[in-house]
mmCIF file of C-alpha atoms and ligand atoms in Angstrom:
data_model
loop_
_atom_site.group_PDB
_atom_site.id
_atom_site.type_symbol
_atom_site.label_atom_id
_atom_site.label_comp_id
_atom_site.label_asym_id
_atom_site.label_seq_id
_atom_site.Cartn_x
_atom_site.Cartn_y
_atom_site.Cartn_z
ATOM 1 C CA MET A 1 -19.432 114.280 10.654
ATOM 2 C CA ILE A 2 -16.469 114.583 13.017
ATOM 3 C CA ASP A 3 -14.426 117.740 12.530
ATOM 4 C CA LEU A 4 -10.702 117.103 12.987
ATOM 5 C CA THR A 5 -9.621 120.562 11.892
ATOM 6 C CA THR A 6 -7.386 122.597 14.139
ATOM 7 C CA THR A 7 -5.601 125.918 13.896
ATOM 8 C CA TYR A 8 -1.848 126.199 14.228
ATOM 9 C CA LEU A 9 0.396 129.196 13.459
ATOM 10 C CA GLY A 10 -2.513 130.917 11.750
ATOM 11 C CA PHE A 11 -3.339 127.986 9.441
ATOM 12 C CA THR A 12 -6.416 125.834 9.511
ATOM 13 C CA LEU A 13 -5.107 122.274 9.346
ATOM 14 C CA PRO A 14 -7.274 119.317 8.287
ATOM 15 C CA SER A 15 -5.926 117.297 11.228
ATOM 16 C CA PRO A 16 -3.945 117.872 14.434
ATOM 17 C CA LEU A 17 -1.478 115.133 13.409
ATOM 18 C CA VAL A 18 1.762 116.717 12.285
ATOM 19 C CA VAL A 19 4.918 115.014 11.057
ATOM 20 C CA SER A 20 7.770 116.485 13.109
ATOM 21 C CA ALA A 21 11.296 117.146 11.867
ATOM 22 C CA SER A 22 13.169 113.960 10.970
ATOM 23 C CA PRO A 23 14.646 112.133 7.974
ATOM 24 C CA ILE A 24 11.061 111.162 7.073
ATOM 25 C CA SER A 25 10.362 114.626 5.744
ATOM 26 C CA GLU A 26 13.633 114.631 3.862
ATOM 27 C CA GLN A 27 11.951 112.411 1.249
ATOM 28 C CA LEU A 28 9.283 113.828 -1.045
ATOM 29 C CA ASP A 29 7.647 110.466 -1.487
ATOM 30 C CA LEU A 30 7.213 110.062 2.279
ATOM 31 C CA ILE A 31 5.907 113.625 2.602
ATOM 32 C CA ARG A 32 3.231 112.901 -0.027
ATOM 33 C CA ARG A 33 2.319 109.595 1.598
ATOM 34 C CA ALA A 34 2.109 111.296 5.001
ATOM 35 C CA GLU A 35 -0.352 113.830 3.603
ATOM 36 C CA ASP A 36 -2.400 111.044 1.997
ATOM 37 C CA ALA A 37 -2.434 109.189 5.331
ATOM 38 C CA GLY A 38 -3.812 112.248 7.121
ATOM 39 C CA ALA A 39 -0.973 114.555 8.196
ATOM 40 C CA GLY A 40 -2.222 118.080 8.871
ATOM 41 C CA ALA A 41 1.200 119.678 8.295
ATOM 42 C CA ILE A 42 4.786 118.647 7.702
ATOM 43 C CA VAL A 43 7.870 119.895 9.522
ATOM 44 C CA LEU A 44 11.008 119.480 7.427
ATOM 45 C CA PRO A 45 14.263 118.229 8.965
ATOM 46 C CA SER A 46 16.432 120.990 10.354
ATOM 47 C CA LEU A 47 19.020 122.963 8.557
ATOM 48 C CA PHE A 48 21.771 123.064 11.172
ATOM 49 C CA GLU A 49 23.747 126.170 11.949
ATOM 50 C CA GLU A 50 26.915 124.096 11.602
ATOM 51 C CA GLN A 51 26.016 123.190 8.012
ATOM 52 C CA LEU A 52 26.112 126.764 6.896
ATOM 53 C CA ALA A 53 29.173 128.529 5.603
ATOM 54 C CA ILE A 54 29.521 130.794 8.557
ATOM 55 C CA ASP A 55 31.644 133.869 8.602
ATOM 56 C CA SER A 56 29.662 135.800 11.108
ATOM 57 C CA GLU A 57 31.808 137.407 13.764
ATOM 58 C CA ASP A 58 29.021 136.821 16.187
ATOM 59 C CA LEU A 59 29.260 133.111 15.788
ATOM 60 C CA ASP A 60 33.059 133.049 15.977
ATOM 61 C CA HIS A 61 32.757 134.970 19.193
ATOM 62 C CA HIS A 62 30.147 132.609 20.499
ATOM 63 C CA LEU A 63 32.135 129.535 19.596
ATOM 64 C CA SER A 64 35.274 130.794 21.279
ATOM 65 C CA GLN A 65 33.270 131.725 24.367
ATOM 66 C CA HIS A 66 31.533 128.390 24.608
ATOM 67 C CA ALA A 67 33.828 126.157 22.601
ATOM 68 C CA TYR A 68 33.606 123.306 25.006
ATOM 69 C CA SER A 69 29.859 123.278 25.431
ATOM 70 C CA VAL A 70 29.019 123.738 21.763
ATOM 71 C CA ALA A 71 31.499 121.090 20.647
ATOM 72 C CA GLU A 72 30.091 118.758 23.230
ATOM 73 C CA ALA A 73 26.548 119.441 22.155
ATOM 74 C CA LEU A 74 27.485 118.684 18.579
ATOM 75 C CA THR A 75 28.575 115.170 19.387
ATOM 76 C CA TYR A 76 25.061 114.450 20.636
ATOM 77 C CA PHE A 77 23.296 115.567 17.481
ATOM 78 C CA PRO A 78 21.339 113.004 15.565
ATOM 79 C CA GLU A 79 23.599 111.225 13.077
ATOM 80 C CA PRO A 80 24.548 113.985 10.660
ATOM 81 C CA ALA A 81 24.960 111.557 7.770
ATOM 82 C CA ALA A 82 21.195 111.609 7.483
ATOM 83 C CA TYR A 83 21.366 115.356 7.085
ATOM 84 C CA ALA A 84 23.159 115.652 3.827
ATOM 85 C CA LEU A 85 21.222 118.719 2.748
ATOM 86 C CA GLY A 86 23.467 121.754 2.602
ATOM 87 C CA PRO A 87 21.906 125.237 2.536
ATOM 88 C CA ASP A 88 21.187 125.349 -1.218
ATOM 89 C CA ALA A 89 19.850 121.811 -1.326
ATOM 90 C CA TYR A 90 17.747 122.634 1.729
ATOM 91 C CA LEU A 91 16.115 125.596 0.008
ATOM 92 C CA GLU A 92 15.449 123.419 -3.036
ATOM 93 C CA HIS A 93 13.898 120.816 -0.760
ATOM 94 C CA VAL A 94 11.596 123.479 0.706
ATOM 95 C CA ARG A 95 10.443 124.413 -2.820
ATOM 96 C CA ARG A 96 9.852 120.793 -3.801
ATOM 97 C CA ALA A 97 8.069 119.915 -0.581
ATOM 98 C CA LYS A 98 5.773 122.921 -1.072
ATOM 99 C CA ALA A 99 4.970 121.794 -4.598
ATOM 100 C CA ALA A 100 4.382 118.210 -3.441
ATOM 101 C CA VAL A 101 1.670 118.754 -0.822
ATOM 102 C CA ASP A 102 -1.241 121.057 -0.024
ATOM 103 C CA VAL A 103 -0.830 121.022 3.753
ATOM 104 C CA PRO A 104 1.482 123.651 5.301
ATOM 105 C CA VAL A 105 5.195 122.954 5.093
ATOM 106 C CA ILE A 106 7.162 124.159 8.109
ATOM 107 C CA ALA A 107 10.917 124.485 7.638
ATOM 108 C CA SER A 108 13.266 124.101 10.588
ATOM 109 C CA LEU A 109 16.440 125.878 11.614
ATOM 110 C CA ASN A 110 18.583 124.381 14.334
ATOM 111 C CA GLY A 111 21.152 126.531 16.051
ATOM 112 C CA VAL A 112 22.162 128.325 19.182
ATOM 113 C CA SER A 113 23.720 131.643 18.265
ATOM 114 C CA SER A 114 22.269 134.827 16.968
ATOM 115 C CA GLY A 115 24.319 136.065 14.037
ATOM 116 C CA GLY A 116 24.896 135.955 10.293
ATOM 117 C CA TRP A 117 23.381 132.547 9.733
ATOM 118 C CA VAL A 118 19.875 133.668 10.691
ATOM 119 C CA HIS A 119 19.557 135.411 7.334
ATOM 120 C CA TYR A 120 18.830 131.897 6.066
ATOM 121 C CA ALA A 121 15.492 132.297 7.750
ATOM 122 C CA ARG A 122 14.617 134.827 5.080
ATOM 123 C CA ALA A 123 15.944 132.566 2.314
ATOM 124 C CA ILE A 124 13.739 129.796 3.689
ATOM 125 C CA GLU A 125 10.755 132.127 3.621
ATOM 126 C CA GLN A 126 11.542 133.121 0.036
ATOM 127 C CA ALA A 127 11.804 129.455 -0.924
ATOM 128 C CA GLY A 128 8.125 129.198 0.015
ATOM 129 C CA ALA A 129 8.027 127.698 3.503
ATOM 130 C CA ASP A 130 4.691 128.410 5.168
ATOM 131 C CA ALA A 131 6.277 128.757 8.590
ATOM 132 C CA LEU A 132 9.573 128.283 10.368
ATOM 133 C CA GLU A 133 10.352 126.185 13.436
ATOM 134 C CA LEU A 134 13.420 127.201 15.377
ATOM 135 C CA ASN A 135 15.069 124.417 17.312
ATOM 136 C CA VAL A 136 17.442 125.805 19.914
ATOM 137 C CA TYR A 137 19.716 122.941 20.894
ATOM 138 C CA PHE A 138 22.156 124.048 23.531
ATOM 139 C CA ILE A 139 23.776 122.176 26.391
ATOM 140 C CA PRO A 140 25.037 124.683 28.968
ATOM 141 C CA THR A 141 28.076 122.974 30.491
ATOM 142 C CA ASP A 142 30.101 126.076 31.316
ATOM 143 C CA PRO A 143 29.896 126.806 35.079
ATOM 144 C CA LEU A 144 30.325 130.498 34.351
ATOM 145 C CA VAL A 145 27.187 130.690 32.199
ATOM 146 C CA ALA A 146 24.092 131.347 34.322
ATOM 147 C CA GLY A 147 20.583 130.193 33.483
ATOM 148 C CA ALA A 148 19.491 133.760 32.837
ATOM 149 C CA ALA A 149 22.224 134.131 30.201
ATOM 150 C CA VAL A 150 21.059 130.969 28.458
ATOM 151 C CA GLU A 151 17.473 132.223 28.428
ATOM 152 C CA ALA A 152 18.615 135.616 27.131
ATOM 153 C CA MET A 153 20.418 133.819 24.314
ATOM 154 C CA TYR A 154 17.207 132.008 23.344
ATOM 155 C CA LEU A 155 15.243 135.248 23.344
ATOM 156 C CA ASP A 156 17.889 137.131 21.336
ATOM 157 C CA LEU A 157 17.841 134.395 18.751
ATOM 158 C CA VAL A 158 14.058 134.452 18.452
ATOM 159 C CA ARG A 159 13.993 138.258 18.181
ATOM 160 C CA ASP A 160 16.711 138.153 15.567
ATOM 161 C CA VAL A 161 14.938 135.571 13.424
ATOM 162 C CA ARG A 162 11.633 137.404 13.922
ATOM 163 C CA LEU A 163 13.278 140.485 12.411
ATOM 164 C CA HIS A 164 14.226 138.536 9.296
ATOM 165 C CA VAL A 165 10.957 136.771 8.460
ATOM 166 C CA GLY A 166 7.288 137.549 8.098
ATOM 167 C CA ILE A 167 6.075 133.946 8.164
ATOM 168 C CA PRO A 168 4.858 132.429 11.438
ATOM 169 C CA LEU A 169 7.614 131.346 13.795
ATOM 170 C CA ALA A 170 7.482 128.391 16.175
ATOM 171 C CA VAL A 171 10.156 127.701 18.785
ATOM 172 C CA LYS A 172 11.020 124.154 19.823
ATOM 173 C CA LEU A 173 12.006 124.302 23.472
ATOM 174 C CA PRO A 174 13.937 122.097 25.853
ATOM 175 C CA HIS A 175 12.342 121.271 29.193
ATOM 176 C CA PHE A 176 15.542 122.188 31.050
ATOM 177 C CA LEU A 177 14.325 125.669 31.914
ATOM 178 C CA SER A 178 13.808 126.736 35.497
ATOM 179 C CA ALA A 179 10.632 128.770 34.913
ATOM 180 C CA ILE A 180 8.885 127.492 31.809
ATOM 181 C CA PRO A 181 5.773 129.749 32.040
ATOM 182 C CA ASN A 182 7.911 132.889 32.301
ATOM 183 C CA MET A 183 10.047 131.753 29.382
ATOM 184 C CA ALA A 184 6.886 131.077 27.372
ATOM 185 C CA HIS A 185 5.643 134.574 28.198
ATOM 186 C CA GLN A 186 8.968 136.111 27.140
ATOM 187 C CA LEU A 187 8.898 134.130 23.914
ATOM 188 C CA ASP A 188 5.415 135.505 23.267
ATOM 189 C CA LEU A 189 6.855 139.000 23.596
ATOM 190 C CA ALA A 190 9.844 138.100 21.396
ATOM 191 C CA GLY A 191 7.440 137.230 18.585
ATOM 192 C CA ALA A 192 7.000 133.445 18.714
ATOM 193 C CA ASP A 193 3.689 132.302 17.219
ATOM 194 C CA GLY A 194 4.036 128.733 18.436
ATOM 195 C CA LEU A 195 5.847 126.794 21.156
ATOM 196 C CA VAL A 196 6.802 123.192 20.474
ATOM 197 C CA LEU A 197 7.212 121.216 23.710
ATOM 198 C CA PHE A 198 9.729 119.616 24.082
ATOM 199 C CA ASN A 199 12.935 118.935 22.289
ATOM 200 C CA ARG A 200 14.267 115.449 23.063
ATOM 201 C CA PHE A 201 17.908 115.458 23.997
ATOM 202 C CA TYR A 202 19.849 112.451 22.889
ATOM 203 C CA GLN A 203 21.798 111.194 25.869
ATOM 204 C CA PRO A 204 25.178 109.639 25.202
ATOM 205 C CA ASP A 205 25.907 106.202 26.650
ATOM 206 C CA PHE A 206 29.110 104.625 28.002
ATOM 207 C CA ASP A 207 30.724 101.759 26.134
ATOM 208 C CA LEU A 208 32.294 99.790 29.007
ATOM 209 C CA ASP A 209 34.567 97.716 26.741
ATOM 210 C CA ALA A 210 36.030 100.609 24.812
ATOM 211 C CA LEU A 211 35.646 103.014 27.754
ATOM 212 C CA GLU A 212 34.211 105.539 25.362
ATOM 213 C CA VAL A 213 31.245 107.858 25.441
ATOM 214 C CA VAL A 214 29.097 106.893 22.490
ATOM 215 C CA PRO A 215 26.231 108.758 20.864
ATOM 216 C CA ASN A 216 22.970 106.936 21.335
ATOM 217 C CA LEU A 217 19.754 107.744 19.554
ATOM 218 C CA THR A 218 16.771 105.881 20.939
ATOM 219 C CA LEU A 219 13.225 106.379 19.721
ATOM 220 C CA SER A 220 10.715 107.723 22.206
ATOM 221 C CA ASN A 221 8.157 105.802 24.251
ATOM 222 C CA PRO A 222 4.638 106.961 25.195
ATOM 223 C CA ALA A 223 5.635 107.628 28.846
ATOM 224 C CA GLU A 224 7.572 110.654 27.590
ATOM 225 C CA LEU A 225 4.276 112.293 26.710
ATOM 226 C CA ARG A 226 3.456 113.040 30.365
ATOM 227 C CA LEU A 227 6.074 115.731 30.779
ATOM 228 C CA ARG A 228 4.624 117.496 27.726
ATOM 229 C CA LEU A 229 1.016 117.049 28.858
ATOM 230 C CA ARG A 230 1.764 118.612 32.198
ATOM 231 C CA TRP A 231 3.418 121.716 30.787
ATOM 232 C CA VAL A 232 0.937 122.247 27.994
ATOM 233 C CA ALA A 233 -1.873 121.885 30.543
ATOM 234 C CA ILE A 234 -0.204 124.516 32.737
ATOM 235 C CA LEU A 235 0.556 126.928 29.872
ATOM 236 C CA TYR A 236 -2.813 126.644 28.133
ATOM 237 C CA GLY A 237 -4.697 129.919 28.440
ATOM 238 C CA HIS A 238 -1.632 131.773 29.699
ATOM 239 C CA VAL A 239 0.294 132.222 26.459
ATOM 240 C CA GLU A 240 -0.607 133.786 23.152
ATOM 241 C CA ALA A 241 1.440 131.313 21.134
ATOM 242 C CA ASP A 242 -0.119 128.084 19.891
ATOM 243 C CA LEU A 243 1.121 125.002 21.694
ATOM 244 C CA ALA A 244 2.428 121.893 19.961
ATOM 245 C CA ILE A 245 3.418 118.633 21.602
ATOM 246 C CA THR A 246 6.360 116.617 20.325
ATOM 247 C CA GLY A 247 7.702 113.629 22.215
ATOM 248 C CA GLY A 248 5.864 110.425 23.069
ATOM 249 C CA VAL A 249 2.860 110.773 20.746
ATOM 250 C CA HIS A 250 2.382 107.240 19.449
ATOM 251 C CA ASP A 251 -1.332 106.511 19.117
ATOM 252 C CA ALA A 252 -4.799 108.106 19.057
ATOM 253 C CA GLN A 253 -5.050 108.147 22.854
ATOM 254 C CA ASP A 254 -1.863 110.208 22.977
ATOM 255 C CA VAL A 255 -3.293 112.653 20.438
ATOM 256 C CA LEU A 256 -6.519 112.972 22.448
ATOM 257 C CA LYS A 257 -4.555 113.658 25.631
ATOM 258 C CA ALA A 258 -2.452 116.278 23.825
ATOM 259 C CA MET A 259 -5.594 118.059 22.611
ATOM 260 C CA MET A 260 -7.277 117.928 26.023
ATOM 261 C CA ALA A 261 -4.151 119.356 27.655
ATOM 262 C CA GLY A 262 -4.465 122.297 25.261
ATOM 263 C CA ALA A 263 -2.176 121.560 22.333
ATOM 264 C CA SER A 264 -3.175 122.683 18.859
ATOM 265 C CA VAL A 265 -1.252 119.879 17.210
ATOM 266 C CA ALA A 266 0.364 116.569 18.174
ATOM 267 C CA MET A 267 3.583 115.797 16.359
ATOM 268 C CA MET A 268 4.983 112.368 15.533
ATOM 269 C CA THR A 269 8.347 110.971 14.549
ATOM 270 C CA SER A 270 9.285 107.823 16.500
ATOM 271 C CA ALA A 271 5.952 106.103 15.853
ATOM 272 C CA LEU A 272 6.278 106.815 12.135
ATOM 273 C CA LEU A 273 9.870 105.583 12.042
ATOM 274 C CA ARG A 274 8.679 102.377 13.749
ATOM 275 C CA HIS A 275 5.466 101.731 11.837
ATOM 276 C CA GLY A 276 5.798 103.775 8.640
ATOM 277 C CA VAL A 277 3.960 106.950 7.661
ATOM 278 C CA GLU A 278 0.755 105.001 6.978
ATOM 279 C CA HIS A 279 0.466 104.748 10.765
ATOM 280 C CA LEU A 280 -1.046 108.236 10.518
ATOM 281 C CA GLY A 281 -4.058 106.677 8.781
ATOM 282 C CA ALA A 282 -4.558 104.131 11.553
ATOM 283 C CA VAL A 283 -4.254 106.844 14.227
ATOM 284 C CA THR A 284 -6.785 109.029 12.396
ATOM 285 C CA LEU A 285 -9.264 106.149 12.226
ATOM 286 C CA ASP A 286 -8.863 105.411 15.939
ATOM 287 C CA LEU A 287 -9.207 109.102 16.720
ATOM 288 C CA ARG A 288 -12.485 109.340 14.831
ATOM 289 C CA ARG A 289 -13.761 106.120 16.409
ATOM 290 C CA TRP A 290 -12.976 107.295 19.944
ATOM 291 C CA MET A 291 -14.576 110.690 19.341
ATOM 292 C CA GLU A 292 -17.693 109.083 17.918
ATOM 293 C CA GLU A 293 -18.006 106.688 20.857
ATOM 294 C CA HIS A 294 -17.539 109.525 23.324
ATOM 295 C CA GLU A 295 -19.801 111.929 21.448
ATOM 296 C CA TYR A 296 -17.250 114.552 20.552
ATOM 297 C CA VAL A 297 -17.961 116.336 17.288
ATOM 298 C CA SER A 298 -14.746 118.300 16.938
ATOM 299 C CA ILE A 299 -11.178 118.684 18.121
ATOM 300 C CA ARG A 300 -12.032 122.270 19.038
ATOM 301 C CA GLN A 301 -14.594 121.003 21.528
ATOM 302 C CA MET A 302 -12.007 119.047 23.525
ATOM 303 C CA ARG A 303 -9.062 121.477 23.312
ATOM 304 C CA GLY A 304 -7.849 122.403 26.778
ATOM 305 C CA SER A 305 -10.645 120.536 28.556
ATOM 306 C CA MET A 306 -8.048 118.880 30.812
ATOM 307 C CA SER A 307 -5.841 121.952 31.142
ATOM 308 C CA GLN A 308 -5.007 123.219 34.586
ATOM 309 C CA GLN A 309 -7.652 125.932 34.255
ATOM 310 C CA HIS A 310 -10.392 123.421 33.564
ATOM 311 C CA VAL A 311 -9.752 120.319 35.632
ATOM 312 C CA ALA A 312 -11.511 119.796 38.937
ATOM 313 C CA GLU A 313 -8.188 119.381 40.751
ATOM 314 C CA PRO A 314 -5.648 121.929 39.415
ATOM 315 C CA ALA A 315 -3.120 120.835 42.050
ATOM 316 C CA ALA A 316 -2.794 117.574 40.129
ATOM 317 C CA PHE A 317 -0.267 119.419 37.964
ATOM 318 C CA GLU A 318 1.632 120.863 40.888
ATOM 319 C CA ARG A 319 3.676 119.875 43.893
ATOM 320 C CA ALA A 320 0.576 119.679 46.062
ATOM 321 C CA ASN A 321 -0.148 116.304 44.575
ATOM 322 C CA TYR A 322 3.332 114.915 45.118
ATOM 323 C CA LEU A 323 2.677 113.476 48.551
ATOM 324 C CA LYS A 324 -0.577 111.896 47.423
ATOM 325 C CA VAL A 325 1.128 110.200 44.493
ATOM 326 C CA LEU A 326 3.894 108.772 46.665
ATOM 327 C CA ARG A 327 1.430 107.603 49.323
ATOM 328 C CA SER A 328 -0.764 105.872 46.787
ATOM 329 C CA TYR A 329 2.246 103.882 45.616
ATOM 330 C CA ALA A 330 3.367 102.958 49.130
ATOM 331 C CA LEU A 331 -0.091 101.574 49.891
ATOM 332 C CA ARG A 332 -0.160 99.443 46.781
ATOM 333 C CA MET A 333 3.224 97.977 47.714
ATOM 334 C CA ARG A 334 2.146 96.738 51.182
ATOM 335 C CA PRO A 335 1.315 93.019 51.118
ATOM 336 C CA GLY A 336 -2.379 92.324 51.396
ATOM 337 C CA VAL A 337 -3.407 95.893 50.665
ATOM 338 C CA ARG A 338 -5.071 96.694 47.345
HETATM 339 C C1 LIG B 1 16.174 110.280 13.578
HETATM 340 C C2 LIG B 1 15.623 111.571 14.106
HETATM 341 C C3 LIG B 1 15.958 112.767 13.509
HETATM 342 C C4 LIG B 1 15.476 113.978 14.006
HETATM 343 N N1 LIG B 1 15.822 115.154 13.386
HETATM 344 C C5 LIG B 1 15.364 116.331 13.890
HETATM 345 C C6 LIG B 1 15.695 117.562 13.275
HETATM 346 O O1 LIG B 1 16.378 117.620 12.248
HETATM 347 N N2 LIG B 1 15.221 118.703 13.840
HETATM 348 C C7 LIG B 1 14.437 118.700 14.947
HETATM 349 O O2 LIG B 1 14.013 119.760 15.411
HETATM 350 N N3 LIG B 1 14.081 117.540 15.536
HETATM 351 C C8 LIG B 1 14.533 116.370 15.041
HETATM 352 N N4 LIG B 1 14.172 115.204 15.645
HETATM 353 C C9 LIG B 1 13.269 115.229 16.805
HETATM 354 C C10 LIG B 1 11.816 114.951 16.379
HETATM 355 O O3 LIG B 1 11.341 115.981 15.524
HETATM 356 C C11 LIG B 1 10.875 114.865 17.588
HETATM 357 O O4 LIG B 1 10.802 116.120 18.219
HETATM 358 C C12 LIG B 1 11.335 113.836 18.624
HETATM 359 O O5 LIG B 1 11.697 112.630 17.993
HETATM 360 C C13 LIG B 1 10.222 113.558 19.634
HETATM 361 O O6 LIG B 1 9.060 113.099 19.003
HETATM 362 P P1 LIG B 1 8.641 111.539 18.932
HETATM 363 O O7 LIG B 1 8.439 111.051 20.304
HETATM 364 O O8 LIG B 1 7.383 111.551 18.108
HETATM 365 O O9 LIG B 1 9.771 110.845 18.244
HETATM 366 C C14 LIG B 1 14.628 113.974 15.138
HETATM 367 C C15 LIG B 1 14.279 112.759 15.724
HETATM 368 C C16 LIG B 1 14.749 111.572 15.240
HETATM 369 C C17 LIG B 1 14.345 110.279 15.896
#
């Protein structure tokens, strides 16, 4: 019997397939169906800092300091109409989601500033969430704000939330960080139990007729997985926190790659929005079939087997392989050369 169990944030999950934060998990019916189809855990959509009645001086200060960048970031958020849940309704949704399924329910807070609003983390814990995912969505556009200051802001936020809750804490990270392993190490020290790689930033487009910048939310494609595979493969074995992959996980092959890189779970949104939550069932079947054919008995057995520590050519994840990759392409392009 193939064992699909995995551990994430201190829980033993029946499957590494996790539904990531999106409008899917805003609906109880879809949450139940996702569990029936094989989800190992559910991440609820985020409660956004901007949705909270904020009177914290900290935040006022932050907004006046970074008014331009925060306002700009806001216009790129996923369509807020889908996020009708205010703070009270959000807490009620946490309670209902917990009652609806047996698998762990992970709530999500989305914000950038440390301050009064983080006390909602405790309210979320009291509402029964099994864990909390913190999505730090910040676009640093101010030339006077250095990278180190942005990283310090992330760490302050994580420490602050850590102080307020006892449940496991995962942090969803952007890939726009200059030294990801060091940041991961610092997040370990700040109290993160899990790192979710990576946040997808929704890039605005230009409308050439209206000459306007328009928000544009496109679903992911499987090629986006590679960035996550590389960094999970590099981090595996070097951080205490569990690693989760979000972004570009569409089928069983993607899940297998995520596990071999060293992830504890593989999260899905775009594929479920495209094919429905029952897609989880099809992916689980394919996963089992592949493992059977390749004589794997458990997810545990394959975890990290393709991480940088374990592959025959560790440089494949580094710059050393850059030249080789470019050369291999140039050769293929020359007429008559295969
Ligand atoms: C419509 C939509 C809404 C989303 N809402 C949230 C959210 O509330 N909080 C969050 O952290 N991520 C949110 N995400 C990001 C997803 O959780 C996920 O990280 C991202 O889509 C990449 O995974 P995928 O390739 O499986 O789609 C949303 C994504 C989509 C497409």
